[in-house]
PDB file of C-alpha atoms in Angstrom:
ATOM      1  CA  GLY A   1      38.410  -8.394-166.635  1.00 56.00           C
ATOM      2  CA  GLN A   2      36.491  -6.507-164.241  1.00 53.00           C
ATOM      3  CA  PRO A   3      34.806  -9.633-162.341  1.00 62.00           C
ATOM      4  CA  GLU A   4      38.402 -10.975-161.595  1.00 57.00           C
ATOM      5  CA  GLN A   5      39.804  -7.675-160.556  1.00 57.00           C
ATOM      6  CA  HIS A   6      36.689  -7.419-158.227  1.00 58.00           C
ATOM      7  CA  ARG A   7      37.345 -10.818-156.737  1.00 66.00           C
ATOM      8  CA  GLN A   8      40.972  -9.993-156.025  1.00 64.00           C
ATOM      9  CA  ARG A   9      40.113  -6.863-154.639  1.00 65.00           C
ATOM     10  CA  GLU A  10      37.777  -8.589-152.154  1.00 64.00           C
ATOM     11  CA  ARG A  11      40.275 -11.064-151.292  1.00 68.00           C
ATOM     12  CA  LEU A  12      42.750  -8.463-150.392  1.00 61.00           C
ATOM     13  CA  GLU A  13      40.038  -6.591-148.231  1.00 63.00           C
ATOM     14  CA  ARG A  14      39.365  -9.808-146.280  1.00 67.00           C
ATOM     15  CA  GLN A  15      43.217  -9.898-145.688  1.00 65.00           C
ATOM     16  CA  GLY A  16      43.148  -6.290-144.490  1.00 67.00           C
ATOM     17  CA  VAL A  17      45.344  -5.255-147.384  1.00 66.00           C
ATOM     18  CA  LEU A  18      44.573  -1.384-148.194  1.00 70.00           C
ATOM     19  CA  SER A  19      47.506  -0.772-150.802  1.00 74.00           C
ATOM     20  CA  LEU A  20      49.595  -3.158-152.740  1.00 72.00           C
ATOM     21  CA  ALA A  21      52.751  -3.047-154.920  1.00 74.00           C
ATOM     22  CA  VAL A  22      53.754  -5.875-157.097  1.00 77.00           C
ATOM     23  CA  VAL A  23      56.500  -6.523-159.360  1.00 81.00           C
ATOM     24  CA  PRO A  24      57.131 -10.116-161.318  1.00 86.00           C
ATOM     25  CA  ILE A  25      60.076 -12.478-160.685  1.00 83.00           C
ATOM     26  CA  MET A  26      61.478 -13.548-163.912  1.00 83.00           C
ATOM     27  CA  ILE A  27      63.819 -16.563-164.256  1.00 81.00           C
ATOM     28  CA  GLY A  28      65.427 -16.943-167.643  1.00 73.00           C
ATOM     29  CA  GLY A  29      62.801 -14.741-169.346  1.00 76.00           C
ATOM     30  CA  GLU A  30      59.901 -16.740-168.011  1.00 80.00           C
ATOM     31  CA  TRP A  31      57.642 -15.654-165.184  1.00 78.00           C
ATOM     32  CA  TRP A  32      58.086 -17.480-161.867  1.00 80.00           C
ATOM     33  CA  GLY A  33      55.949 -15.480-159.362  1.00 81.00           C
ATOM     34  CA  TRP A  34      55.915 -12.201-157.805  1.00 74.00           C
ATOM     35  CA  LEU A  35      57.092  -9.953-154.928  1.00 77.00           C
ATOM     36  CA  SER A  36      54.860  -7.426-153.276  1.00 76.00           C
ATOM     37  CA  PHE A  37      54.763  -4.877-150.724  1.00 72.00           C
ATOM     38  CA  ASP A  38      51.410  -4.757-148.650  1.00 73.00           C
ATOM     39  CA  ASP A  39      50.086  -1.731-146.578  1.00 68.00           C
ATOM     40  CA  CYS A  40      47.304  -2.842-144.111  1.00 74.00           C
ATOM     41  CA  GLU A  41      47.218   0.577-142.309  1.00 70.00           C
ATOM     42  CA  ALA A  42      46.166   3.070-145.060  1.00 71.00           C
ATOM     43  CA  GLU A  43      45.822   3.570-148.992  1.00 74.00           C
ATOM     44  CA  ARG A  44      49.046   5.020-150.351  1.00 73.00           C
ATOM     45  CA  ALA A  45      50.815   5.758-153.524  1.00 76.00           C
ATOM     46  CA  TRP A  46      54.093   3.838-153.796  1.00 74.00           C
ATOM     47  CA  SER A  47      57.032   6.100-154.459  1.00 79.00           C
ATOM     48  CA  GLY A  48      59.676   5.485-157.341  1.00 81.00           C
ATOM     49  CA  ALA A  49      62.313   4.545-154.907  1.00 82.00           C
ATOM     50  CA  GLU A  50      60.021   1.925-153.262  1.00 78.00           C
ATOM     51  CA  ILE A  51      59.092   0.489-156.508  1.00 81.00           C
ATOM     52  CA  GLU A  52      62.966   0.395-157.658  1.00 84.00           C
ATOM     53  CA  ALA A  53      63.613  -1.177-154.421  1.00 83.00           C
ATOM     54  CA  LEU A  54      60.957  -3.784-155.041  1.00 81.00           C
ATOM     55  CA  LYS A  55      62.470  -4.355-158.686  1.00 84.00           C
ATOM     56  CA  SER A  56      65.777  -4.650-157.461  1.00 85.00           C
ATOM     57  CA  ALA A  57      64.696  -7.362-154.634  1.00 84.00           C
ATOM     58  CA  ALA A  58      62.758  -9.099-157.331  1.00 81.00           C
ATOM     59  CA  SER A  59      65.656  -9.364-159.694  1.00 85.00           C
ATOM     60  CA  ALA A  60      68.046 -10.468-157.205  1.00 85.00           C
ATOM     61  CA  LEU A  61      65.810 -13.322-156.178  1.00 81.00           C
ATOM     62  CA  GLY A  62      65.322 -14.256-159.829  1.00 81.00           C
ATOM     63  CA  ALA A  63      68.981 -14.348-160.454  1.00 82.00           C
ATOM     64  CA  PHE A  64      69.551 -16.481-157.291  1.00 81.00           C
ATOM     65  CA  LEU A  65      66.766 -19.021-158.277  1.00 79.00           C
ATOM     66  CA  ASP A  66      68.068 -19.123-161.795  1.00 79.00           C
ATOM     67  CA  ARG A  67      71.525 -19.895-160.454  1.00 80.00           C
ATOM     68  CA  GLN A  68      69.965 -22.558-158.309  1.00 77.00           C
ATOM     69  CA  ARG A  69      68.097 -24.098-161.367  1.00 75.00           C
ATOM     70  CA  SER A  70      71.032 -23.931-163.319  1.00 76.00           C
ATOM     71  CA  GLU A  71      73.325 -25.900-160.580  1.00 75.00           C
ATOM     72  CA  ALA A  72      70.745 -28.358-159.952  1.00 70.00           C
ATOM     73  CA  ALA A  73      70.683 -29.035-163.797  1.00 69.00           C
ATOM     74  CA  GLU A  74      74.315 -29.524-163.808  1.00 76.00           C
ATOM     75  CA  ARG A  75      74.135 -31.847-160.745  1.00 74.00           C
ATOM     76  CA  GLU A  76      71.679 -33.983-162.540  1.00 71.00           C
ATOM     77  CA  GLN A  77      73.722 -34.125-165.834  1.00 74.00           C
ATOM     78  CA  ARG A  78      76.733 -35.109-164.010  1.00 76.00           C
ATOM     79  CA  ALA A  79      74.638 -37.797-161.881  1.00 72.00           C
ATOM     80  CA  LEU A  80      73.372 -39.072-165.482  1.00 73.00           C
ATOM     81  CA  ALA A  81      76.977 -39.114-166.961  1.00 75.00           C
ATOM     82  CA  GLU A  82      78.066 -41.124-164.059  1.00 75.00           C
ATOM     83  CA  ALA A  83      75.180 -43.461-164.146  1.00 71.00           C
ATOM     84  CA  LEU A  84      75.520 -44.133-167.798  1.00 73.00           C
ATOM     85  CA  ARG A  85      79.417 -44.562-167.367  1.00 76.00           C
ATOM     86  CA  ASP A  86      79.105 -47.191-164.657  1.00 71.00           C
ATOM     87  CA  THR A  87      76.147 -48.672-166.685  1.00 70.00           C
ATOM     88  CA  ALA A  88      78.400 -49.102-169.851  1.00 71.00           C
ATOM     89  CA  ALA A  89      81.072 -50.600-167.865  1.00 75.00           C
ATOM     90  CA  VAL A  90      78.674 -53.300-166.386  1.00 67.00           C
ATOM     91  CA  LEU A  91      76.762 -53.997-169.559  1.00 67.00           C
ATOM     92  CA  ASN A  92      80.179 -54.555-171.351  1.00 69.00           C
ATOM     93  CA  SER A  93      81.516 -56.717-168.878  1.00 74.00           C
ATOM     94  CA  THR A  94      79.898 -59.806-170.290  1.00 78.00           C
ATOM     95  CA  LEU A  95      78.930 -61.139-173.811  1.00 80.00           C
ATOM     96  CA  ASP A  96      76.200 -63.642-172.524  1.00 86.00           C
ATOM     97  CA  LEU A  97      72.847 -62.099-173.684  1.00 87.00           C
ATOM     98  CA  ASP A  98      71.054 -63.420-170.795  1.00 89.00           C
ATOM     99  CA  GLU A  99      73.573 -61.639-168.365  1.00 88.00           C
ATOM    100  CA  VAL A 100      73.099 -58.424-170.334  1.00 88.00           C
ATOM    101  CA  LEU A 101      69.542 -58.380-170.047  1.00 90.00           C
ATOM    102  CA  ASP A 102      69.588 -59.062-166.301  1.00 90.00           C
ATOM    103  CA  HIS A 103      72.050 -56.286-165.987  1.00 87.00           C
ATOM    104  CA  ILE A 104      69.849 -53.687-167.801  1.00 88.00           C
ATOM    105  CA  MET A 105      66.985 -54.524-165.360  1.00 89.00           C
ATOM    106  CA  ALA A 106      69.377 -54.062-162.539  1.00 87.00           C
ATOM    107  CA  ASP A 107      70.941 -50.733-163.519  1.00 86.00           C
ATOM    108  CA  VAL A 108      68.040 -48.792-165.444  1.00 89.00           C
ATOM    109  CA  GLY A 109      66.858 -47.697-161.812  1.00 87.00           C
ATOM    110  CA  HIS A 110      69.930 -45.622-161.344  1.00 84.00           C
ATOM    111  CA  VAL A 111      68.837 -43.566-164.549  1.00 87.00           C
ATOM    112  CA  VAL A 112      65.002 -43.307-164.034  1.00 91.00           C
ATOM    113  CA  PRO A 113      63.032 -43.998-161.147  1.00 91.00           C
ATOM    114  CA  HIS A 114      60.059 -46.382-161.479  1.00 94.00           C
ATOM    115  CA  ASP A 115      57.855 -48.852-160.096  1.00 94.00           C
ATOM    116  CA  SER A 116      58.287 -51.331-162.320  1.00 94.00           C
ATOM    117  CA  ALA A 117      60.196 -52.135-165.744  1.00 95.00           C
ATOM    118  CA  ASN A 118      60.267 -54.398-168.687  1.00 94.00           C
ATOM    119  CA  ILE A 119      62.489 -55.125-171.557  1.00 95.00           C
ATOM    120  CA  MET A 120      60.720 -56.134-175.009  1.00 95.00           C
ATOM    121  CA  LEU A 121      62.282 -57.431-177.895  1.00 95.00           C
ATOM    122  CA  ILE A 122      60.525 -57.373-181.498  1.00 95.00           C
ATOM    123  CA  GLU A 123      59.912 -60.815-183.189  1.00 93.00           C
ATOM    124  CA  ASP A 124      57.933 -60.857-186.422  1.00 93.00           C
ATOM    125  CA  GLY A 125      56.128 -57.710-185.705  1.00 94.00           C
ATOM    126  CA  TYR A 126      55.296 -58.560-182.211  1.00 95.00           C
ATOM    127  CA  ALA A 127      57.073 -57.270-178.666  1.00 94.00           C
ATOM    128  CA  ARG A 128      57.863 -59.997-176.626  1.00 93.00           C
ATOM    129  CA  VAL A 129      58.586 -59.199-172.888  1.00 93.00           C
ATOM    130  CA  VAL A 130      61.809 -61.125-172.210  1.00 93.00           C
ATOM    131  CA  ARG A 131      62.666 -59.404-168.739  1.00 93.00           C
ATOM    132  CA  ASN A 132      60.222 -57.920-165.964  1.00 92.00           C
ATOM    133  CA  LEU A 133      61.038 -56.203-162.667  1.00 91.00           C
ATOM    134  CA  ASP A 134      58.206 -55.673-160.395  1.00 89.00           C
ATOM    135  CA  PRO A 135      59.526 -56.033-156.670  1.00 86.00           C
ATOM    136  CA  LEU A 136      55.561 -56.296-155.557  1.00 83.00           C
ATOM    137  CA  GLN A 137      54.767 -58.924-158.237  1.00 80.00           C
ATOM    138  CA  ARG A 138      51.591 -57.429-158.986  1.00 79.00           C
ATOM    139  CA  PHE A 139      51.585 -59.224-162.338  1.00 79.00           C
ATOM    140  CA  PRO A 140      52.594 -62.966-162.175  1.00 77.00           C
ATOM    141  CA  PRO A 141      56.300 -63.086-163.485  1.00 77.00           C
ATOM    142  CA  ALA A 142      55.249 -66.301-165.859  1.00 80.00           C
ATOM    143  CA  ALA A 143      52.398 -64.411-167.310  1.00 80.00           C
ATOM    144  CA  MET A 144      54.229 -61.146-167.971  1.00 80.00           C
ATOM    145  CA  LEU A 145      57.153 -63.069-169.862  1.00 81.00           C
ATOM    146  CA  ALA A 146      54.193 -64.750-171.848  1.00 83.00           C
ATOM    147  CA  LEU A 147      52.883 -61.496-173.325  1.00 83.00           C
ATOM    148  CA  ARG A 148      53.162 -60.453-176.762  1.00 88.00           C
ATOM    149  CA  TYR A 149      52.075 -57.096-178.197  1.00 89.00           C
ATOM    150  CA  LEU A 150      51.524 -56.391-181.836  1.00 92.00           C
ATOM    151  CA  VAL A 151      53.650 -53.431-182.107  1.00 94.00           C
ATOM    152  CA  ALA A 152      51.620 -51.630-185.014  1.00 93.00           C
ATOM    153  CA  ALA A 153      48.392 -51.828-182.777  1.00 90.00           C
ATOM    154  CA  LEU A 154      49.931 -50.130-179.799  1.00 91.00           C
ATOM    155  CA  PRO A 155      50.492 -46.201-180.561  1.00 91.00           C
ATOM    156  CA  ASN A 156      53.427 -45.633-178.196  1.00 92.00           C
ATOM    157  CA  LEU A 157      55.310 -48.604-179.546  1.00 94.00           C
ATOM    158  CA  ALA A 158      54.501 -47.865-183.122  1.00 94.00           C
ATOM    159  CA  ALA A 159      55.703 -44.257-182.518  1.00 94.00           C
ATOM    160  CA  MET A 160      58.966 -45.248-181.116  1.00 96.00           C
ATOM    161  CA  VAL A 161      59.638 -47.544-184.088  1.00 96.00           C
ATOM    162  CA  ALA A 162      58.660 -45.020-186.724  1.00 95.00           C
ATOM    163  CA  THR A 163      60.648 -42.004-184.951  1.00 95.00           C
ATOM    164  CA  GLY A 164      63.286 -43.634-182.821  1.00 95.00           C
ATOM    165  CA  ARG A 165      62.360 -41.265-179.983  1.00 96.00           C
ATOM    166  CA  PRO A 166      61.109 -42.032-176.516  1.00 97.00           C
ATOM    167  CA  SER A 167      57.512 -42.071-175.672  1.00 95.00           C
ATOM    168  CA  VAL A 168      55.509 -40.527-172.448  1.00 96.00           C
ATOM    169  CA  ILE A 169      52.247 -41.756-171.662  1.00 95.00           C
ATOM    170  CA  VAL A 170      50.951 -39.168-168.799  1.00 95.00           C
ATOM    171  CA  ASP A 171      47.936 -41.147-167.764  1.00 95.00           C
ATOM    172  CA  THR A 172      46.988 -44.550-169.124  1.00 93.00           C
ATOM    173  CA  LEU A 173      43.145 -43.938-168.316  1.00 90.00           C
ATOM    174  CA  SER A 174      42.964 -41.374-171.076  1.00 89.00           C
ATOM    175  CA  ALA A 175      45.784 -42.891-173.371  1.00 88.00           C
ATOM    176  CA  PRO A 176      44.509 -44.056-176.798  1.00 84.00           C
ATOM    177  CA  GLY A 177      45.301 -47.812-177.716  1.00 79.00           C
ATOM    178  CA  TRP A 178      46.267 -48.575-173.979  1.00 82.00           C
ATOM    179  CA  ALA A 179      46.318 -52.393-173.502  1.00 74.00           C
ATOM    180  CA  ASP A 180      43.640 -52.515-170.619  1.00 74.00           C
ATOM    181  CA  LEU A 181      44.352 -55.579-168.565  1.00 75.00           C
ATOM    182  CA  PRO A 182      43.222 -56.391-165.232  1.00 75.00           C
ATOM    183  CA  GLU A 183      46.638 -57.136-163.901  1.00 73.00           C
ATOM    184  CA  THR A 184      47.992 -54.038-165.272  1.00 80.00           C
ATOM    185  CA  ARG A 185      45.422 -51.472-164.211  1.00 85.00           C
ATOM    186  CA  TRP A 186      47.662 -49.933-161.280  1.00 90.00           C
ATOM    187  CA  ILE A 187      49.950 -48.432-163.778  1.00 93.00           C
ATOM    188  CA  ARG A 188      49.096 -44.989-164.373  1.00 94.00           C
ATOM    189  CA  ALA A 189      52.099 -43.779-166.188  1.00 96.00           C
ATOM    190  CA  VAL A 190      54.598 -45.167-168.545  1.00 96.00           C
ATOM    191  CA  VAL A 191      57.731 -44.053-170.182  1.00 97.00           C
ATOM    192  CA  GLY A 192      59.502 -45.995-173.074  1.00 96.00           C
ATOM    193  CA  ALA A 193      62.654 -45.874-175.088  1.00 97.00           C
ATOM    194  CA  PRO A 194      63.280 -47.799-178.423  1.00 97.00           C
ATOM    195  CA  VAL A 195      66.541 -50.223-178.279  1.00 96.00           C
ATOM    196  CA  GLN A 196      68.135 -49.786-181.663  1.00 94.00           C
ATOM    197  CA  ILE A 197      70.929 -51.600-183.455  1.00 90.00           C
ATOM    198  CA  LYS A 198      72.444 -49.750-186.576  1.00 89.00           C
ATOM    199  CA  GLY A 199      69.547 -47.627-186.605  1.00 90.00           C
ATOM    200  CA  ARG A 200      67.040 -50.329-186.347  1.00 94.00           C
ATOM    201  CA  VAL A 201      64.416 -50.670-183.370  1.00 96.00           C
ATOM    202  CA  ILE A 202      64.843 -54.301-182.072  1.00 95.00           C
ATOM    203  CA  GLY A 203      62.942 -53.801-178.824  1.00 96.00           C
ATOM    204  CA  PHE A 204      61.929 -51.371-176.165  1.00 97.00           C
ATOM    205  CA  ILE A 205      62.639 -50.559-172.366  1.00 97.00           C
ATOM    206  CA  THR A 206      59.516 -49.464-170.704  1.00 96.00           C
ATOM    207  CA  LEU A 207      59.112 -48.185-167.115  1.00 96.00           C
ATOM    208  CA  ASP A 208      55.720 -48.023-165.088  1.00 95.00           C
ATOM    209  CA  SER A 209      54.484 -45.657-162.256  1.00 95.00           C
ATOM    210  CA  THR A 210      51.340 -45.818-160.017  1.00 94.00           C
ATOM    211  CA  VAL A 211      51.391 -41.914-160.135  1.00 95.00           C
ATOM    212  CA  PRO A 212      49.709 -40.296-163.230  1.00 95.00           C
ATOM    213  CA  GLY A 213      52.123 -37.633-164.733  1.00 94.00           C
ATOM    214  CA  PHE A 214      55.008 -39.110-162.821  1.00 95.00           C
ATOM    215  CA  PHE A 215      57.466 -39.305-166.093  1.00 96.00           C
ATOM    216  CA  THR A 216      58.700 -36.077-167.626  1.00 93.00           C
ATOM    217  CA  PRO A 217      60.339 -35.524-170.767  1.00 93.00           C
ATOM    218  CA  ALA A 218      63.670 -35.291-169.098  1.00 91.00           C
ATOM    219  CA  HIS A 219      62.855 -38.716-167.710  1.00 93.00           C
ATOM    220  CA  ALA A 220      62.417 -39.935-171.367  1.00 95.00           C
ATOM    221  CA  GLU A 221      65.585 -38.277-172.705  1.00 93.00           C
ATOM    222  CA  ARG A 222      67.606 -40.070-169.775  1.00 91.00           C
ATOM    223  CA  LEU A 223      65.955 -43.399-170.541  1.00 94.00           C
ATOM    224  CA  LEU A 224      66.882 -43.008-174.408  1.00 95.00           C
ATOM    225  CA  ALA A 225      70.525 -42.421-173.498  1.00 91.00           C
ATOM    226  CA  PHE A 226      70.355 -45.613-171.539  1.00 92.00           C
ATOM    227  CA  ALA A 227      68.652 -47.513-174.379  1.00 93.00           C
ATOM    228  CA  HIS A 228      71.425 -46.573-176.562  1.00 91.00           C
ATOM    229  CA  GLN A 229      73.956 -48.211-174.211  1.00 88.00           C
ATOM    230  CA  ALA A 230      71.729 -51.302-173.796  1.00 89.00           C
ATOM    231  CA  GLY A 231      71.349 -51.430-177.653  1.00 90.00           C
ATOM    232  CA  LEU A 232      75.325 -51.652-178.003  1.00 87.00           C
ATOM    233  CA  ALA A 233      75.618 -54.413-175.260  1.00 86.00           C
ATOM    234  CA  ILE A 234      72.818 -56.277-176.661  1.00 88.00           C
ATOM    235  CA  GLU A 235      74.305 -56.310-180.256  1.00 87.00           C
ATOM    236  CA  ASN A 236      77.669 -57.265-178.906  1.00 85.00           C
ATOM    237  CA  ALA A 237      76.160 -60.040-177.169  1.00 83.00           C
ATOM    238  CA  GLN A 238      74.076 -61.265-180.288  1.00 81.00           C
ATOM    239  CA  LEU A 239      77.108 -60.886-182.324  1.00 84.00           C
ATOM    240  CA  TYR A 240      79.201 -63.063-179.752  1.00 81.00           C
ATOM    241  CA  GLU A 241      76.321 -65.806-179.846  1.00 76.00           C
ATOM    242  CA  SER A 242      76.276 -65.771-183.558  1.00 76.00           C
ATOM    243  CA  ILE A 243      80.030 -66.182-183.785  1.00 75.00           C
ATOM    244  CA  ARG A 244      79.943 -69.018-180.965  1.00 71.00           C
ATOM    245  CA  GLU A 245      77.122 -70.828-182.984  1.00 68.00           C
ATOM    246  CA  HIS A 246      78.977 -70.544-186.143  1.00 68.00           C
ATOM    247  CA  ALA A 247      82.120 -71.813-184.298  1.00 68.00           C
ATOM    248  CA  GLU A 248      80.144 -74.951-182.976  1.00 71.00           C
ATOM    249  CA  GLU A 249      78.839 -75.586-186.505  1.00 73.00           C
ATOM    250  CA  LEU A 250      82.287 -75.595-187.874  1.00 73.00           C
ATOM    251  CA  GLU A 251      83.580 -77.737-185.052  1.00 73.00           C
ATOM    252  CA  GLN A 252      80.695 -80.192-185.711  1.00 75.00           C
ATOM    253  CA  ARG A 253      81.258 -80.361-189.453  1.00 75.00           C
ATOM    254  CA  VAL A 254      85.136 -80.791-188.755  1.00 72.00           C
ATOM    255  CA  ALA A 255      84.321 -83.460-186.247  1.00 71.00           C
ATOM    256  CA  ALA A 256      81.789 -85.168-189.121  1.00 71.00           C
ATOM    257  CA  ARG A 257      84.411 -84.748-191.699  1.00 76.00           C
ATOM    258  CA  THR A 258      87.115 -86.243-189.609  1.00 77.00           C
ATOM    259  CA  SER A 259      84.551 -89.228-189.025  1.00 73.00           C
ATOM    260  CA  GLU A 260      84.167 -89.757-192.551  1.00 73.00           C
ATOM    261  CA  LEU A 261      87.963 -89.693-193.324  1.00 75.00           C
ATOM    262  CA  ALA A 262      88.625 -92.052-190.609  1.00 73.00           C
ATOM    263  CA  ASP A 263      85.712 -94.452-192.131  1.00 74.00           C
ATOM    264  CA  ALA A 264      87.361 -93.973-195.443  1.00 68.00           C
ATOM    265  CA  ASN A 265      90.950 -94.999-194.359  1.00 72.00           C
ATOM    266  CA  ARG A 266      89.371 -97.829-192.488  1.00 79.00           C
ATOM    267  CA  ARG A 267      87.749 -99.130-195.796  1.00 76.00           C
ATOM    268  CA  LEU A 268      91.124 -98.630-197.777  1.00 69.00           C
ATOM    269  CA  ARG A 269      93.191-100.539-195.072  1.00 77.00           C
ATOM    270  CA  GLU A 270      90.562-103.383-195.329  1.00 72.00           C
ATOM    271  CA  LEU A 271      90.774-103.283-199.152  1.00 67.00           C
ATOM    272  CA  ASP A 272      94.588-103.363-199.063  1.00 70.00           C
ATOM    273  CA  ARG A 273      94.076-106.295-196.611  1.00 74.00           C
ATOM    274  CA  LEU A 274      91.887-108.161-198.936  1.00 67.00           C
ATOM    275  CA  LYS A 275      94.168-107.299-201.993  1.00 67.00           C
ATOM    276  CA  ASP A 276      97.259-108.957-200.019  1.00 69.00           C
ATOM    277  CA  GLN A 277      95.275-111.930-199.125  1.00 72.00           C
ATOM    278  CA  PHE A 278      94.057-112.417-202.686  1.00 65.00           C
ATOM    279  CA  ILE A 279      97.596-112.264-203.930  1.00 73.00           C
ATOM    280  CA  SER A 280      98.855-114.525-201.409  1.00 72.00           C
ATOM    281  CA  ASN A 281      96.116-117.174-202.272  1.00 67.00           C
ATOM    282  CA  VAL A 282      97.117-116.788-205.987  1.00 59.00           C
TER     283      VAL A 282
END
């Protein structure tokens, strides 16, 4: 409107600009900035050749920036693929559940930067913290591992269960339903991803930051890809644990049955001895 144009004119006059030609810089169809010619000596009308030169420069700059953005995205995707590949190799190197959880905590930092991290598993509708990584130990580890959250009562956890999609809390101070605890008030941003086994959400990986707005949708997608691998590793470990427990149970049953058979054989031998003694006495 007129007031804004007047303010812009005043700013240009304070800078000594008497004449100005401006063209936009576009990247991928989106406005990124502008390129301008200033004349601080006299007012003038810019020629068509000057405007075309300005447009050409803006177009070349936009193409260069677009190429840089694409190359950066490709580098990021390659880094993510390498991190996920290495993580998969580590996670699948053991079938012990405790070791798998430890590896998840150690490797998630290669995928998404953060200040602290948690793994939560769902038990009877509650999310229980089973692993916590906080180098500064702002929350006592024992207290953190004792926390249980009602999944249905926390919007970000409930949404991840319902949709299977990651969640980003841009600022905890304005997030509805955020669990406000004195020990966690330093947390200002959170990203979380559901851990799934055969389409069923069995837990969450959540990352915290002291900086509001730190986590982006790209971070959320990276964490979700990592959580899928974590789910496979947890599933394999739980399956192995189930098989091991079943084998131990069978072994105990066999041992008990073997003991019963041994007792029965001892009784039979005793009966044979008594029979032989009775016949001898007769």
